[in-house]
CSV table of C-alpha atoms in Angstrom, one decimal:
chain,number,residue,atom,x,y,z
A,31,ALA,CA,187.7,53.8,167.1
A,32,GLY,CA,191.5,53.0,168.2
A,33,THR,CA,191.3,53.5,171.8
A,34,ALA,CA,188.1,51.2,172.0
A,35,ILE,CA,190.2,48.4,170.0
A,36,GLY,CA,193.5,49.3,172.3
A,37,ALA,CA,191.0,48.9,175.4
A,38,ALA,CA,189.5,45.5,174.3
A,39,ALA,CA,193.1,44.3,173.4
A,40,LEU,CA,194.1,45.0,177.2
A,41,THR,CA,191.0,43.4,178.7
A,42,TRP,CA,191.3,40.5,176.6
A,43,LEU,CA,194.7,40.0,177.9
A,44,THR,CA,193.9,41.0,181.5
A,45,ALA,CA,190.7,39.0,181.6
A,46,ALA,CA,193.0,36.1,180.6
A,47,VAL,CA,195.1,36.7,183.2
A,48,ALA,CA,192.6,37.2,185.9
A,49,PHE,CA,190.7,34.1,184.6
A,50,THR,CA,194.0,32.0,185.0
A,51,LEU,CA,194.6,33.4,188.6
A,52,THR,CA,191.1,32.8,189.9
A,53,GLU,CA,189.9,29.3,188.0
A,54,ASN,CA,193.3,27.5,188.2
A,55,ASN,CA,192.3,25.3,190.8
A,56,GLY,CA,194.6,22.0,190.3
A,57,ASP,CA,193.5,19.5,188.1
A,58,ALA,CA,189.6,20.1,188.8
A,59,GLY,CA,190.4,23.7,187.6
A,60,GLN,CA,188.8,25.2,184.4
A,61,VAL,CA,191.8,26.3,183.2
A,62,HIS,CA,194.4,23.7,181.8
A,63,SER,CA,196.7,26.5,180.1
A,64,PHE,CA,196.8,30.1,179.4
A,65,PHE,CA,195.6,29.6,176.0
A,66,ASP,CA,192.3,28.2,177.4
A,67,ALA,CA,192.4,31.2,179.2
A,68,LEU,CA,192.5,33.3,176.3
A,69,TRP,CA,190.0,31.3,174.6
A,70,TRP,CA,187.6,31.9,177.3
A,71,SER,CA,188.5,35.5,177.3
A,72,SER,CA,187.8,36.2,173.5
A,73,SER,CA,184.6,34.3,173.7
A,74,THR,CA,183.4,36.1,176.4
A,75,ILE,CA,184.6,39.8,175.2
A,76,THR,CA,182.8,39.1,172.1
A,77,THR,CA,179.7,37.9,174.0
A,78,VAL,CA,179.7,34.6,172.1
A,79,GLY,CA,180.2,32.4,175.3
A,80,TYR,CA,180.4,28.8,174.1
A,81,GLY,CA,180.1,27.3,177.6
A,82,ASP,CA,182.8,25.0,177.3
A,83,VAL,CA,184.8,27.2,179.6
A,84,PHE,CA,183.4,29.1,182.5
A,85,PRO,CA,184.0,30.8,185.7
A,86,VAL,CA,182.9,28.7,188.9
A,87,THR,CA,184.5,31.0,191.7
A,88,ALA,CA,182.8,34.4,192.7
A,89,ALA,CA,186.0,36.2,191.7
A,90,GLY,CA,186.1,34.5,188.4
A,91,ARG,CA,182.4,35.5,187.6
A,92,VAL,CA,183.5,39.2,188.5
A,93,VAL,CA,186.0,39.1,185.9
A,94,GLY,CA,183.5,37.4,183.3
A,95,ILE,CA,181.1,40.4,184.2
A,96,VAL,CA,183.5,43.1,183.5
A,97,THR,CA,185.0,41.4,180.6
A,98,MET,CA,181.4,41.1,178.8
A,99,PHE,CA,180.7,45.1,179.7
A,100,VAL,CA,184.0,46.3,178.3
A,101,GLY,CA,183.5,44.2,175.3
A,102,ILE,CA,179.9,45.4,174.5
A,103,SER,CA,181.3,49.0,175.0
A,104,ALA,CA,184.3,48.3,172.6
A,105,PHE,CA,182.5,47.2,170.0
A,106,ALA,CA,179.7,49.5,170.2
A,107,VAL,CA,182.3,52.5,170.0
A,108,VAL,CA,183.9,50.7,166.8
A,109,THR,CA,180.4,50.4,165.4
A,110,ALA,CA,179.4,53.8,166.0
A,111,LYS,CA,182.8,55.2,164.5
A,112,VAL,CA,182.0,53.0,161.4
A,113,ALA,CA,178.5,54.4,161.2
A,114,GLU,CA,179.7,58.1,161.8
A,115,TRP,CA,182.2,57.4,158.9
A,116,LEU,CA,179.3,56.4,156.5
A,117,VAL,CA,177.2,59.1,157.3
A,118,THR,CA,179.8,61.7,156.9
A,119,THR,CA,181.0,60.5,153.9
A,120,ARG,CA,180.7,62.9,151.0
A,121,PRO,CA,179.6,62.4,147.6
A,122,ASP,CA,181.2,63.0,144.6
A,123,PRO,CA,181.4,66.9,143.9
A,124,GLU,CA,181.2,66.1,140.0
A,125,ILE,CA,177.6,64.4,140.6
A,126,PRO,CA,175.2,67.4,140.5
A,127,PRO,CA,172.5,67.1,143.7
A,128,SER,CA,169.8,66.5,141.7
A,129,ASP,CA,171.4,62.8,140.5
A,130,ILE,CA,172.4,61.7,143.8
A,131,ALA,CA,168.8,60.3,145.0
């Protein structure tokens, strides 16, 4: 789970930098500051995608696709680890097995 969260954090920052480099096309560009790119990256990695900032170049769209795949994968791993922890949690040894159900 820690690796997945680390990968998501690294992807969040890397995607924001890549989005800034690919979409910062002067006054008409999608990115007005690095914080706009961080906003886009966080909404894309969590697959929320508000639509207020979006890629218009082919390179920006590739960055978006990679960001979505990493975000979906990272959150799937974290969810699986939480589910694994819930399933493998041992019942209280003081309670007899007949009283658990």
